[in-house]
Amino acid sequence: QLQLQESGPGLVKPSETLSLTCTVSGGSISNSSYYWGWIRQPPGKGLEWIGNVYYSGNSYYNPSLKSRVTISVDTSKNQFSLNLSSVAAADTAVYYCARHFRSGGWFVQQWGQGTLVTVSS
Amino acid sequence: QSALTQPASVSGSPGQSITISCTGTSSDIGSNNLVSWYQQHPGKAPKLMIYEVSQWPSGVSNRFSGSKSGNTASLTISGLQAEDEADYYCSSYAGSSTYVIFGGGTKVTVL
């Protein structure tokens, strides 16, 4: 059964770069049916789509975050990663990695358990 | 782009049916049949309940059903049960901008 596991620092200082990695187990990240992405949820608030990446490296981002976001894939490690630069307190959230079905509007079939990242000095 | 619009809360008694609306624009919901719905219990990751407006993923009860008219999508929960108490989020693909937009979420309370 496919599993997604987020990893990375739980505390990031303002103006620095938030970096998270999602390890995929039980399936190949090179499966052509899926995109691999990130979604976040500030405490007590709703979901926000950050972006996704295809195994080929093609990526797509939320226009509101595009200038600060990079999502990359490492097929040799079956992992994909999120970098969010110049973070501020508003970037404090639970970050989920997710498997998007390639067609059908990129609905999320599988979610990681989520990891809380706090931006604070 | 603004989030899709959902009511903050909806409630119903066990056995009743409730409907959650999700309103977007002609650039997202109104432009395709690519609406999905997610259920989230406190402290848990969301779970896919409906995709492509009205399709069920494997393992999801058919008490959950989806529909769409114009720029508004809807999720109906029939035969409401205590376990249905959760937050529900709609989502749509915004093809013209190639990204995904979520609704603000609806808290469902079973009275």
PDB file of C-alpha atoms in Angstrom, chain B residues 19-22 35 37 50 53 65-69 72-76:
ATOM      1  CA  THR B  19     -26.230  19.494   1.472  1.00  0.00           C
ATOM      2  CA  ILE B  20     -23.049  21.562   1.377  1.00  0.00           C
ATOM      3  CA  SER B  21     -22.668  24.101  -1.410  1.00  0.00           C
ATOM      4  CA  CYS B  22     -19.448  25.245  -3.028  1.00  0.00           C
ATOM      5  CA  VAL B  35     -14.665  19.156  -8.627  1.00  0.00           C
ATOM      6  CA  TRP B  37     -14.661  16.798  -2.051  1.00  0.00           C
ATOM      7  CA  ILE B  50     -15.910  12.499  -4.339  1.00  0.00           C
ATOM      8  CA  VAL B  53     -18.171  16.084  -9.466  1.00  0.00           C
ATOM      9  CA  SER B  65     -23.119  12.155  -3.497  1.00  0.00           C
ATOM     10  CA  GLY B  66     -22.013  15.108  -5.587  1.00  0.00           C
ATOM     11  CA  SER B  67     -23.546  17.333  -8.216  1.00  0.00           C
ATOM     12  CA  LYS B  68     -22.918  20.585 -10.046  1.00  0.00           C
ATOM     13  CA  SER B  69     -24.945  23.344 -11.639  1.00  0.00           C
ATOM     14  CA  THR B  72     -21.873  25.832  -7.889  1.00  0.00           C
ATOM     15  CA  ALA B  73     -21.085  22.289  -6.799  1.00  0.00           C
ATOM     16  CA  SER B  74     -22.830  20.434  -3.988  1.00  0.00           C
ATOM     17  CA  LEU B  75     -22.124  17.525  -1.662  1.00  0.00           C
ATOM     18  CA  THR B  76     -25.103  15.706  -0.168  1.00  0.00           C
TER      19      THR B  76
END
